[in-house]
XYZ file of N, CA and C in Angstrom:
825
model
N -23.056 1.064 -11.037
C -22.888 0.273 -9.814
C -22.633 1.204 -8.631
N -23.254 0.887 -7.515
C -23.034 1.667 -6.303
C -21.573 1.585 -5.878
N -20.961 2.729 -5.655
C -19.570 2.754 -5.225
C -19.511 2.715 -3.709
N -18.843 1.716 -3.183
C -18.780 1.550 -1.739
C -17.754 2.497 -1.131
N -18.101 3.049 0.021
C -17.182 3.887 0.782
C -16.668 3.059 1.959
N -15.354 2.966 2.083
C -14.736 2.225 3.188
C -14.322 3.230 4.260
N -14.786 3.025 5.477
C -14.464 3.923 6.585
C -13.465 3.267 7.514
N -12.369 3.965 7.759
C -11.328 3.492 8.674
C -11.035 4.627 9.647
N -11.396 4.425 10.908
C -11.358 5.502 11.901
C -12.164 6.678 11.355
N -11.565 7.849 11.201
C -12.307 9.016 10.713
C -12.054 9.277 9.233
N -11.526 8.279 8.517
C -11.180 8.446 7.108
C -12.163 7.670 6.237
N -12.730 8.342 5.250
C -13.596 7.695 4.264
C -12.834 7.560 2.957
N -12.803 6.344 2.431
C -12.043 6.051 1.219
C -13.002 5.642 0.117
N -12.903 6.300 -1.029
C -13.720 5.932 -2.178
C -14.712 7.001 -2.551
N -15.381 6.781 -3.689
C -16.335 7.758 -4.181
C -15.640 9.062 -4.516
N -16.267 10.164 -4.116
C -15.687 11.476 -4.358
C -14.976 12.025 -3.131
N -14.689 11.152 -2.172
C -13.914 11.588 -1.010
C -12.491 11.927 -1.439
N -11.856 12.887 -0.751
C -10.491 13.273 -1.131
C -9.512 12.107 -1.060
N -8.498 12.208 -1.860
C -7.432 11.208 -1.924
C -6.856 10.928 -0.542
N -6.662 9.645 -0.242
C -6.043 9.212 1.008
C -4.623 8.743 0.702
N -3.676 9.107 1.562
C -2.288 8.705 1.384
C -1.954 7.564 2.334
N -1.541 6.434 1.765
C -1.050 5.292 2.536
C 0.460 5.312 2.376
N 1.169 5.700 3.425
C 2.597 6.000 3.258
C 3.409 5.567 4.468
N 4.673 5.266 4.199
C 5.602 4.875 5.251
C 6.763 4.103 4.649
N 7.681 3.649 5.463
C 8.824 2.881 4.950
C 8.408 1.466 4.576
N 9.113 0.887 3.635
C 8.803 -0.477 3.217
C 8.824 -1.430 4.412
N 9.865 -1.341 5.202
C 10.085 -2.299 6.286
C 10.256 -1.566 7.614
N 9.640 -2.098 8.666
C 9.895 -1.567 9.998
C 11.331 -1.902 10.390
N 12.096 -0.879 10.736
C 13.498 -1.080 11.092
C 13.693 -1.102 12.605
N 13.129 -0.106 13.289
C 13.141 -0.057 14.745
C 12.115 0.981 15.180
N 11.868 1.065 16.471
C 10.824 1.950 17.004
C 11.105 3.413 16.675
N 12.326 3.871 16.929
C 12.648 5.283 16.731
C 12.531 5.684 15.268
N 12.986 4.819 14.381
C 12.918 5.138 12.952
C 11.467 5.241 12.491
N 10.645 4.296 12.876
C 9.242 4.318 12.470
C 8.529 5.552 13.003
N 8.815 5.908 14.251
C 8.175 7.088 14.845
C 8.630 8.360 14.127
N 9.888 8.409 13.737
C 10.403 9.582 13.036
C 9.715 9.766 11.688
N 9.607 8.691 10.913
C 8.953 8.775 9.610
C 7.471 9.132 9.787
N 6.816 8.498 10.750
C 5.397 8.764 10.975
C 5.161 10.217 11.363
N 6.033 10.766 12.199
C 5.875 12.163 12.628
C 6.023 13.112 11.441
N 7.026 12.865 10.595
C 7.227 13.730 9.434
C 6.026 13.663 8.491
N 5.535 12.464 8.238
C 4.386 12.320 7.351
C 3.136 12.958 7.950
N 2.955 12.772 9.237
C 1.795 13.350 9.905
C 1.827 14.873 9.814
N 2.989 15.457 10.015
C 3.119 16.916 9.951
C 2.831 17.430 8.536
N 3.362 16.737 7.534
C 3.130 17.153 6.146
C 1.647 17.048 5.803
N 1.030 15.944 6.198
C -0.384 15.744 5.872
C -1.269 16.735 6.619
N -0.959 17.014 7.880
C -1.730 18.010 8.626
C -1.621 19.385 7.979
N -0.431 19.714 7.526
C -0.199 21.004 6.870
C -1.051 21.154 5.618
N -1.279 20.034 4.922
C -2.014 20.065 3.659
C -3.440 19.547 3.784
N -3.884 19.335 5.022
C -5.235 18.825 5.261
C -5.474 17.529 4.483
N -4.475 16.659 4.505
C -4.541 15.386 3.791
C -4.780 14.245 4.771
N -5.562 13.262 4.346
C -5.812 12.077 5.155
C -4.652 11.101 4.978
N -4.247 10.483 6.099
C -3.000 9.717 6.125
C -3.172 8.411 6.886
N -2.687 7.323 6.272
C -2.629 6.003 6.912
C -1.165 5.570 6.890
N -0.628 5.227 8.052
C 0.775 4.809 8.115
C 0.902 3.350 7.724
N 1.890 3.046 6.862
C 2.123 1.670 6.448
C 3.572 1.267 6.663
N 3.762 0.039 7.037
C 5.083 -0.565 7.075
C 4.910 -2.043 7.395
N 5.914 -2.839 7.049
C 5.813 -4.292 7.193
C 6.729 -4.809 8.295
N 6.203 -5.700 9.124
C 7.025 -6.343 10.153
C 7.784 -7.539 9.605
N 7.348 -8.023 8.417
C 8.035 -9.148 7.793
C 7.899 -9.010 6.284
N 9.005 -9.128 5.575
C 8.990 -9.151 4.126
C 9.250 -10.590 3.697
N 8.166 -11.343 3.577
C 8.281 -12.780 3.377
C 8.599 -13.177 1.943
N 8.541 -12.224 1.018
C 8.771 -12.578 -0.389
C 10.025 -11.910 -0.949
N 11.060 -11.767 -0.103
C 12.311 -11.180 -0.579
C 12.956 -12.072 -1.634
N 13.744 -11.458 -2.497
C 14.366 -12.181 -3.602
C 15.346 -13.241 -3.119
N 16.196 -12.878 -2.159
C 17.289 -13.750 -1.722
C 17.092 -14.233 -0.293
N 17.615 -15.398 0.013
C 17.583 -15.927 1.381
C 18.382 -15.032 2.328
N 19.305 -14.242 1.772
C 20.134 -13.359 2.588
C 19.514 -11.982 2.828
N 18.382 -11.693 2.193
C 17.753 -10.381 2.336
C 17.120 -10.219 3.718
N 17.132 -8.996 4.222
C 16.562 -8.702 5.538
C 15.056 -8.914 5.512
N 14.555 -9.721 6.451
C 13.135 -10.033 6.497
C 12.330 -9.007 7.287
N 12.918 -8.451 8.353
C 12.161 -7.532 9.199
C 12.330 -7.867 10.667
N 11.577 -7.147 11.504
C 11.770 -7.281 12.952
C 10.830 -8.289 13.599
N 9.902 -8.837 12.838
C 9.016 -9.859 13.380
C 7.673 -9.304 13.826
N 6.715 -10.210 13.956
C 5.329 -9.805 14.159
C 5.083 -9.159 15.521
N 5.641 -9.704 16.592
C 5.327 -9.177 17.924
C 5.862 -7.766 18.114
N 7.132 -7.554 17.841
C 7.701 -6.217 17.977
C 7.085 -5.266 16.951
N 6.869 -5.749 15.742
C 6.300 -4.910 14.703
C 4.917 -4.399 15.057
N 4.082 -5.254 15.593
C 2.726 -4.827 15.949
C 2.737 -3.850 17.118
N 3.677 -4.014 18.033
C 3.795 -3.049 19.137
C 4.147 -1.655 18.596
N 5.061 -1.614 17.643
C 5.456 -0.328 17.056
C 4.274 0.309 16.322
N 3.549 -0.475 15.559
C 2.411 0.056 14.821
C 1.333 0.591 15.762
N 1.104 -0.095 16.874
C 0.143 0.397 17.848
C 0.611 1.717 18.460
N 1.907 1.806 18.745
C 2.449 3.052 19.306
C 2.269 4.213 18.329
N 2.479 3.956 17.043
C 2.302 4.998 16.034
C 0.846 5.435 15.960
N -0.045 4.469 15.964
C -1.469 4.794 15.912
C -1.886 5.645 17.101
N -1.395 5.293 18.280
C -1.748 6.039 19.494
C -1.110 7.428 19.505
N 0.150 7.511 19.073
C 0.878 8.772 19.143
C 0.351 9.797 18.146
N -0.053 9.343 16.970
C -0.416 10.279 15.903
C -1.891 10.194 15.511
N -2.632 9.351 16.207
C -4.074 9.204 15.977
C -4.372 8.951 14.503
N -3.577 8.059 13.908
C -3.772 7.724 12.500
C -3.992 6.220 12.364
N -4.750 5.799 11.354
C -4.860 4.358 11.104
C -3.509 3.789 10.668
N -3.344 2.481 10.854
C -2.117 1.808 10.432
C -2.485 0.554 9.639
N -1.588 0.194 8.716
C -1.804 -0.952 7.846
C -0.513 -1.748 7.762
N -0.633 -3.080 7.685
C 0.547 -3.922 7.499
C 0.149 -5.210 6.807
N 1.158 -5.928 6.282
C 0.918 -7.160 5.528
C 0.674 -8.353 6.440
N -0.127 -9.284 5.933
C -0.221 -10.623 6.518
C 0.128 -11.616 5.421
N 0.783 -12.705 5.816
C 1.251 -13.675 4.831
C 0.671 -15.066 5.041
N 0.149 -15.327 6.223
C -0.406 -16.633 6.546
C -1.720 -16.455 7.294
N -2.665 -17.403 7.141
C -3.940 -17.278 7.852
C -3.784 -17.097 9.359
N -2.782 -17.740 9.961
C -2.614 -17.658 11.413
C -2.187 -16.263 11.875
N -1.659 -15.446 10.974
C -1.248 -14.091 11.352
C -2.426 -13.119 11.412
N -3.523 -13.457 10.789
C -4.594 -12.481 10.575
C -5.218 -11.987 11.867
N -5.618 -12.887 12.741
C -6.329 -12.473 13.954
C -5.427 -11.645 14.855
N -4.182 -12.082 15.043
C -3.240 -11.342 15.881
C -2.968 -9.957 15.308
N -2.789 -9.891 14.007
C -2.504 -8.610 13.375
C -3.718 -7.688 13.437
N -4.904 -8.244 13.273
C -6.129 -7.439 13.292
C -6.366 -6.791 14.647
N -5.819 -7.361 15.700
C -5.974 -6.769 17.033
C -5.131 -5.511 17.199
N -4.153 -5.313 16.295
C -3.223 -4.193 16.453
C -3.354 -3.132 15.373
N -3.891 -3.488 14.187
C -3.916 -2.540 13.073
C -5.342 -2.330 12.590
N -5.491 -1.343 11.701
C -6.814 -0.993 11.186
C -7.121 -1.634 9.842
N -6.068 -1.906 9.062
C -6.243 -2.509 7.742
C -5.230 -3.638 7.583
N -5.702 -4.788 7.115
C -4.812 -5.894 6.765
C -4.508 -5.799 5.270
N -3.257 -6.005 4.924
C -2.870 -5.952 3.517
C -2.458 -7.328 3.023
N -3.006 -7.714 1.874
C -2.655 -8.980 1.242
C -1.619 -8.703 0.156
N -0.404 -9.248 0.285
C 0.623 -9.012 -0.736
C 0.203 -9.548 -2.103
N 0.763 -8.934 -3.148
C 0.371 -9.272 -4.516
C 0.553 -10.755 -4.821
N 1.676 -11.329 -4.391
C 1.927 -12.729 -4.703
C 0.916 -13.662 -4.047
N 0.191 -13.177 -3.041
C -0.718 -14.024 -2.266
C -2.186 -13.699 -2.509
N -2.474 -12.884 -3.517
C -3.842 -12.373 -3.669
C -4.853 -13.441 -4.082
N -4.397 -14.619 -4.501
C -5.327 -15.694 -4.856
C -5.367 -16.798 -3.801
N -4.671 -16.599 -2.687
C -4.616 -17.634 -1.654
C -5.922 -17.614 -0.865
N -6.799 -18.527 -1.181
C -8.155 -18.513 -0.642
C -8.182 -18.542 0.878
N -7.397 -19.406 1.497
C -7.420 -19.507 2.959
C -6.987 -18.201 3.614
N -5.997 -17.531 3.035
C -5.527 -16.261 3.585
C -6.600 -15.183 3.433
N -7.238 -15.101 2.268
C -8.280 -14.109 2.039
C -9.454 -14.304 2.986
N -9.846 -15.544 3.187
C -10.981 -15.814 4.068
C -10.629 -15.526 5.522
N -9.426 -15.908 5.938
C -9.007 -15.622 7.308
C -8.954 -14.125 7.561
N -8.458 -13.377 6.578
C -8.421 -11.920 6.711
C -9.831 -11.353 6.767
N -10.703 -11.834 5.901
C -12.073 -11.354 5.881
C -12.801 -11.589 7.183
N -12.551 -12.721 7.802
C -13.242 -13.080 9.050
C -12.876 -12.165 10.215
N -11.775 -11.432 10.112
C -11.416 -10.507 11.190
C -12.360 -9.306 11.233
N -13.056 -9.040 10.139
C -13.934 -7.880 10.070
C -13.213 -6.581 9.758
N -11.901 -6.607 9.689
C -11.138 -5.404 9.391
C -11.176 -5.094 7.889
N -10.859 -3.850 7.547
C -10.698 -3.504 6.142
C -9.514 -4.288 5.574
N -9.641 -4.709 4.316
C -8.612 -5.512 3.659
C -8.165 -4.795 2.391
N -6.861 -4.514 2.288
C -6.294 -3.950 1.066
C -5.580 -5.070 0.326
N -6.089 -5.415 -0.849
C -5.524 -6.523 -1.624
C -4.710 -5.976 -2.778
N -3.431 -6.279 -2.784
C -2.594 -5.920 -3.925
C -2.913 -6.862 -5.093
N -3.192 -6.287 -6.255
C -3.419 -7.121 -7.435
C -2.117 -7.792 -7.844
N -2.174 -9.094 -8.032
C -0.976 -9.814 -8.444
C -0.453 -9.323 -9.775
N 0.871 -9.319 -9.915
C 1.491 -8.898 -11.168
C 1.084 -9.800 -12.330
N 0.557 -10.958 -11.996
C 0.212 -11.988 -12.974
C -1.279 -12.008 -13.292
N -2.056 -11.079 -12.718
C -3.500 -11.080 -12.915
C -3.952 -9.951 -13.832
N -5.032 -10.197 -14.558
C -5.729 -9.134 -15.267
C -6.611 -8.391 -14.267
N -6.886 -7.116 -14.490
C -7.712 -6.360 -13.549
C -9.062 -7.023 -13.260
N -9.699 -7.584 -14.293
C -11.010 -8.198 -14.092
C -10.960 -9.450 -13.224
N -9.766 -10.021 -13.062
C -9.629 -11.196 -12.200
C -9.846 -10.856 -10.732
N -9.791 -9.576 -10.392
C -9.958 -9.187 -8.987
C -11.399 -9.339 -8.510
N -12.356 -9.521 -9.439
C -13.726 -9.809 -9.020
C -13.755 -11.078 -8.172
N -13.031 -12.107 -8.602
C -13.019 -13.368 -7.846
C -12.387 -13.188 -6.472
N -11.380 -12.325 -6.399
C -10.734 -12.045 -5.116
C -11.727 -11.401 -4.152
N -12.479 -10.421 -4.644
C -13.441 -9.746 -3.762
C -14.533 -10.702 -3.308
N -14.925 -11.631 -4.157
C -15.978 -12.575 -3.787
C -15.512 -13.509 -2.679
N -14.234 -13.868 -2.699
C -13.718 -14.725 -1.626
C -13.805 -14.009 -0.285
N -13.386 -12.747 -0.255
C -13.420 -12.003 1.006
C -14.844 -11.723 1.435
N -15.678 -11.270 0.509
C -17.052 -10.914 0.871
C -17.881 -12.118 1.277
N -17.426 -13.329 0.921
C -18.146 -14.536 1.347
C -18.131 -14.696 2.867
N -17.225 -13.985 3.539
C -17.157 -14.028 5.008
C -18.119 -13.035 5.654
N -18.802 -12.235 4.823
C -19.664 -11.184 5.342
C -18.955 -9.855 5.500
N -17.701 -9.805 5.124
C -16.894 -8.587 5.224
C -16.708 -8.007 3.830
N -17.283 -6.832 3.590
C -17.089 -6.189 2.286
C -16.335 -4.878 2.416
N -15.507 -4.777 3.456
C -14.623 -3.616 3.628
C -13.333 -3.876 2.852
N -13.420 -3.742 1.544
C -12.360 -4.190 0.642
C -11.806 -3.023 -0.159
N -10.485 -2.967 -0.251
C -9.773 -2.038 -1.115
C -8.970 -2.860 -2.116
N -8.932 -2.414 -3.363
C -8.162 -3.102 -4.396
C -7.008 -2.218 -4.837
N -5.823 -2.792 -4.856
C -4.613 -1.997 -5.075
C -3.872 -2.449 -6.331
N -3.676 -1.503 -7.249
C -2.901 -1.755 -8.465
C -1.424 -1.493 -8.210
N -0.570 -2.419 -8.652
C 0.863 -2.252 -8.439
C 1.693 -2.710 -9.646
N 1.067 -2.663 -10.838
C 1.787 -3.009 -12.045
C 1.579 -4.453 -12.460
N 1.870 -4.716 -13.725
C 1.686 -6.038 -14.308
C 2.994 -6.492 -14.945
N 3.319 -7.765 -14.790
C 4.563 -8.300 -15.346
C 4.596 -8.126 -16.859
N 5.745 -7.677 -17.329
C 5.930 -7.434 -18.763
C 7.309 -7.959 -19.119
N 7.364 -9.176 -19.635
C 8.663 -9.780 -19.898
C 9.401 -10.060 -18.596
N 10.724 -9.996 -18.659
C 11.541 -10.279 -17.482
C 11.877 -8.995 -16.725
N 11.766 -9.044 -15.394
C 12.253 -7.975 -14.512
C 11.630 -6.607 -14.790
N 10.433 -6.587 -15.342
C 9.810 -5.317 -15.691
C 8.326 -5.347 -15.357
N 7.817 -4.215 -14.885
C 6.389 -4.039 -14.662
C 5.903 -2.855 -15.486
N 4.667 -2.940 -15.940
C 4.030 -1.816 -16.622
C 2.658 -1.580 -15.993
N 2.129 -0.373 -16.210
C 0.789 -0.041 -15.737
C -0.139 0.205 -16.911
N -1.263 -0.490 -16.901
C -2.334 -0.237 -17.849
C -3.406 0.514 -17.067
N -3.514 1.810 -17.283
C -4.403 2.625 -16.469
C -5.879 2.344 -16.717
N -6.181 1.595 -17.774
C -7.553 1.119 -17.941
C -7.942 0.198 -16.793
N -6.931 -0.473 -16.216
C -7.201 -1.412 -15.127
C -7.767 -0.752 -13.886
N -7.421 0.518 -13.649
C -7.976 1.218 -12.495
C -9.487 1.345 -12.627
N -9.942 1.668 -13.820
C -11.376 1.779 -14.060
C -12.042 0.411 -14.011
N -11.377 -0.601 -14.558
C -11.933 -1.948 -14.546
C -12.116 -2.445 -13.117
N -11.107 -2.233 -12.273
C -11.226 -2.677 -10.883
C -12.271 -1.869 -10.135
N -12.406 -0.591 -10.468
C -13.420 0.246 -9.815
C -14.823 -0.247 -10.124
N -14.998 -0.956 -11.250
C -16.308 -1.478 -11.614
C -16.774 -2.598 -10.686
N -15.889 -3.096 -9.827
C -16.314 -4.030 -8.786
C -17.170 -3.325 -7.737
N -17.073 -1.993 -7.698
C -17.780 -1.218 -6.685
C -16.920 -0.854 -5.500
N -15.712 -1.422 -5.424
C -14.824 -1.162 -4.292
C -13.808 -0.077 -4.641
N -13.353 0.678 -3.644
C -12.344 1.714 -3.905
C -11.035 1.122 -4.418
N -10.370 1.877 -5.279
C -9.107 1.447 -5.862
C -7.973 2.314 -5.320
N -6.902 1.653 -4.934
C -5.673 2.292 -4.465
C -4.609 2.096 -5.543
N -3.782 3.104 -5.756
C -2.677 2.949 -6.702
C -1.362 2.930 -5.945
N -0.598 1.860 -6.132
C 0.711 1.705 -5.509
C 1.773 2.247 -6.461
N 2.154 3.503 -6.235
C 3.126 4.149 -7.123
C 4.531 3.614 -6.910
N 4.813 3.118 -5.712
C 6.153 2.633 -5.389
C 6.482 1.340 -6.125
N 5.637 0.325 -5.946
C 5.966 -0.973 -6.517
C 5.688 -1.036 -8.013
N 4.968 -0.045 -8.534
C 4.753 0.013 -9.972
C 6.031 0.333 -10.740
N 7.021 0.888 -10.057
C 8.300 1.175 -10.727
C 9.381 0.168 -10.332
N 8.976 -0.870 -9.629
C 9.928 -1.906 -9.229
C 10.397 -2.699 -10.444
N 11.630 -3.180 -10.365
C 12.175 -4.088 -11.375
C 12.528 -5.390 -10.655
N 11.571 -6.316 -10.603
C 11.740 -7.510 -9.775
C 12.990 -8.308 -10.104
N 13.816 -8.501 -9.065
C 14.998 -9.376 -9.136
C 16.022 -8.977 -10.186
N 15.974 -7.724 -10.672
C 16.872 -7.395 -11.774
C 18.300 -7.117 -11.320
N 18.540 -7.086 -9.994
C 19.902 -6.921 -9.495
C 20.460 -8.249 -8.983
N 19.958 -9.329 -9.549
C 20.355 -10.705 -9.270
C 19.827 -11.196 -7.929
N 20.283 -10.615 -6.813
C 19.808 -11.090 -5.518
C 18.926 -10.063 -4.811
N 18.483 -9.068 -5.554
C 17.561 -8.090 -5.000
C 16.834 -7.397 -6.147
N 15.731 -6.732 -5.824
C 14.966 -6.027 -6.848
C 15.457 -4.595 -7.004
N 15.406 -4.113 -8.226
C 15.747 -2.728 -8.489
C 14.490 -1.899 -8.679
N 14.663 -0.725 -9.241
C 13.523 0.143 -9.475
C 13.980 1.497 -9.975
N 12.990 2.307 -10.402
C 13.295 3.625 -10.948
C 12.371 4.655 -10.318
N 12.801 5.206 -9.186
C 11.924 6.116 -8.450
C 11.598 7.386 -9.226
N 12.392 7.699 -10.255
C 12.130 8.921 -11.021
C 10.776 8.875 -11.721
N 10.196 7.678 -11.859
C 8.904 7.560 -12.520
C 7.722 7.557 -11.553
N 7.982 7.539 -10.244
C 6.899 7.435 -9.263
C 5.912 8.587 -9.401
N 6.408 9.811 -9.409
C 5.518 10.980 -9.409
C 4.651 11.033 -10.663
N 5.223 10.725 -11.818
C 4.453 10.763 -13.054
C 3.329 9.746 -13.066
N 3.625 8.521 -12.637
C 2.585 7.495 -12.575
C 1.512 7.875 -11.561
N 1.945 8.431 -10.434
C 0.982 8.824 -9.403
C 0.046 9.917 -9.908
N 0.588 10.898 -10.646
C -0.259 11.954 -11.202
C -1.302 11.371 -12.151
N -0.868 10.435 -12.996
C -1.796 9.816 -13.940
C -2.902 9.065 -13.212
N -2.530 8.348 -12.162
C -3.524 7.589 -11.399
C -4.513 8.518 -10.703
N -4.013 9.599 -10.121
C -4.893 10.556 -9.451
C -5.879 11.170 -10.439
N -5.445 11.376 -11.649
C -6.326 11.944 -12.668
C -7.426 10.975 -13.080
N -7.270 9.689 -12.720
C -8.300 8.689 -13.005
C -9.365 8.639 -11.914
N -9.115 9.308 -10.790
C -10.113 9.337 -9.728
C -10.020 8.191 -8.741
N -8.820 7.844 -8.313
C -8.611 6.753 -7.365
C -9.006 7.158 -5.937
N -9.148 6.152 -5.081
C -9.499 6.430 -3.687
C -8.299 6.753 -2.823
N -7.153 6.166 -3.159
C -5.970 6.381 -2.336
C -4.695 6.137 -3.104
N -3.621 6.677 -2.577
C -2.299 6.550 -3.184
C -1.370 5.893 -2.171
N -0.778 4.780 -2.573
C 0.163 4.028 -1.742
C 1.570 4.408 -2.187
N 2.366 4.918 -1.257
C 3.726 5.323 -1.617
C 4.656 5.093 -0.431
N 5.785 4.460 -0.705
C 6.755 4.207 0.357
C 7.808 5.305 0.358
N 8.276 5.644 1.567
C 9.210 6.755 1.717
C 10.215 6.451 2.818
N 11.352 7.123 2.753
C 12.463 6.838 3.678
C 13.380 8.056 3.667
N 14.055 8.296 4.764
C 14.962 9.463 4.793
C 16.229 9.217 3.975
N 16.579 7.954 3.732
C 17.781 7.614 2.967
C 17.496 6.349 2.157
N 16.674 6.461 1.109
C 16.235 5.273 0.382
C 17.369 4.394 -0.131
N 18.470 4.995 -0.546
C 19.545 4.197 -1.138
C 20.224 3.276 -0.134
N 19.983 3.530 1.148
C 20.552 2.655 2.180
C 19.474 1.974 3.015
N 18.251 1.945 2.507
C 17.151 1.268 3.198
C 17.312 -0.248 3.058
N 16.767 -1.024 3.998
C 16.936 -2.478 3.941
C 16.166 -3.151 2.816
N 15.161 -2.493 2.233
C 14.441 -3.096 1.116
C 13.759 -2.020 0.277
N 13.607 -2.307 -0.996
C 12.883 -1.452 -1.942
C 13.394 -0.015 -1.996
N 14.651 0.186 -1.673
C 15.214 1.528 -1.721
C 15.090 2.221 -3.070
N 15.355 1.515 -4.192
C 15.291 2.183 -5.498
C 13.910 2.709 -5.860
N 12.871 2.230 -5.157
C 11.502 2.649 -5.480
C 10.988 3.753 -4.570
N 11.606 3.921 -3.404
C 11.042 4.810 -2.390
C 11.401 6.267 -2.631
N 10.474 7.143 -2.274
C 10.685 8.579 -2.390
C 11.383 9.091 -1.134
N 12.408 9.912 -1.252
C 13.004 10.532 -0.064
C 11.949 11.327 0.701
N 11.969 11.212 2.002
C 10.932 11.822 2.831
C 10.845 13.327 2.611
N 11.973 13.983 2.329
C 11.919 15.436 2.138
C 11.189 15.840 0.854
N 11.032 14.896 -0.087
C 10.290 15.199 -1.308
C 8.780 15.067 -1.121
N 8.364 14.466 -0.012
C 6.931 14.335 0.237
C 6.269 15.686 0.485
N 7.059 16.692 0.847
C 6.524 18.048 1.077
C 5.851 18.596 -0.184
N 6.391 18.290 -1.346
C 5.784 18.750 -2.595
C 4.942 17.661 -3.257
N 5.292 16.397 -3.019
C 4.573 15.280 -3.632
C 3.109 15.271 -3.205
N 2.849 15.404 -1.926
C 1.477 15.286 -1.417
C 0.566 16.391 -1.943
N 0.921 17.670 -1.830
C 0.006 18.688 -2.369
C -0.163 18.612 -3.886
N 0.879 18.174 -4.597
C 0.742 18.014 -6.044
C -0.307 16.967 -6.380
N -0.270 15.832 -5.669
C -1.243 14.766 -5.930
C -2.657 15.202 -5.525
N -2.760 16.014 -4.491
C -4.072 16.540 -4.112
C -4.663 17.404 -5.223
N -3.818 18.169 -5.894
C -4.304 19.018 -6.980
C -4.858 18.175 -8.128
N -4.160 17.111 -8.502
C -4.648 16.253 -9.579
C -5.931 15.534 -9.159
N -5.996 15.119 -7.904
C -7.208 14.487 -7.386
C -8.389 15.452 -7.442
N -8.133 16.704 -7.091
C -9.205 17.699 -7.090
C -9.733 17.977 -8.482
N -8.870 17.914 -9.496
C -9.319 18.135 -10.869
C -10.370 17.123 -11.272
N -10.173 15.872 -10.882
C -11.130 14.827 -11.253
C -12.410 14.926 -10.425
N -12.253 15.159 -9.138
C -13.410 15.097 -8.226
C -14.097 16.434 -8.010
N -13.563 17.496 -8.631
C -14.140 18.828 -8.477
C -14.228 19.242 -7.003
N -13.146 18.985 -6.276
C -13.135 19.291 -4.842
C -12.841 20.776 -4.616
């Protein structure tokens, strides 16, 4: 099957193109914090000649508890993402949760992301597709890899085939996710580039009663395995102080560890692609 290459600004994702890093904090906290993380990531990626897309969410609509921090909201969040894109000349990506958010968000970002819990929501997929922007769809924890064919057909029915498929683990009993690396190859058989979400693959959903836990010590190992499979991109969340971050702290890599994380993943990517 012909492998599609997705182009976002000057970045080509898929095929034998070098690994792309989709990285940033789980949640937008404020303008200064987002700019600080983006600058550090940009400097690391420039140093290693790595392609970089900044990610962060203006709203975390699927938090475990009603008391959990949701985020700064769509209007302020999109302004921050635009500022990051302009300041660092990098593409930006963020989540959409409702069809009405798609058009507004598409005016500010380069890639729309469909959260895993919403990957079968037909109206949301079609609304996102109609924007013409690239769409990164997180595979639901409840889906088999081959089920993503139906997801791609919903989006492509709009005439938009700028689609990325993202693996983020599969539910295994209670409060646990596992990765079946055969799924990366299965999803790649759709013809669309596959992204591996190393952060949420180590999440332990709701295992801390009113919040999700996780085991960041496994992020690097899973990421190396995924890179050795020949993925198009690596999704990883990072923060200067993960243990005190407003969400997904147990899964995020400390920003100072990205200095070694990124070149290591490039080496594994190069082994597969003969770069």
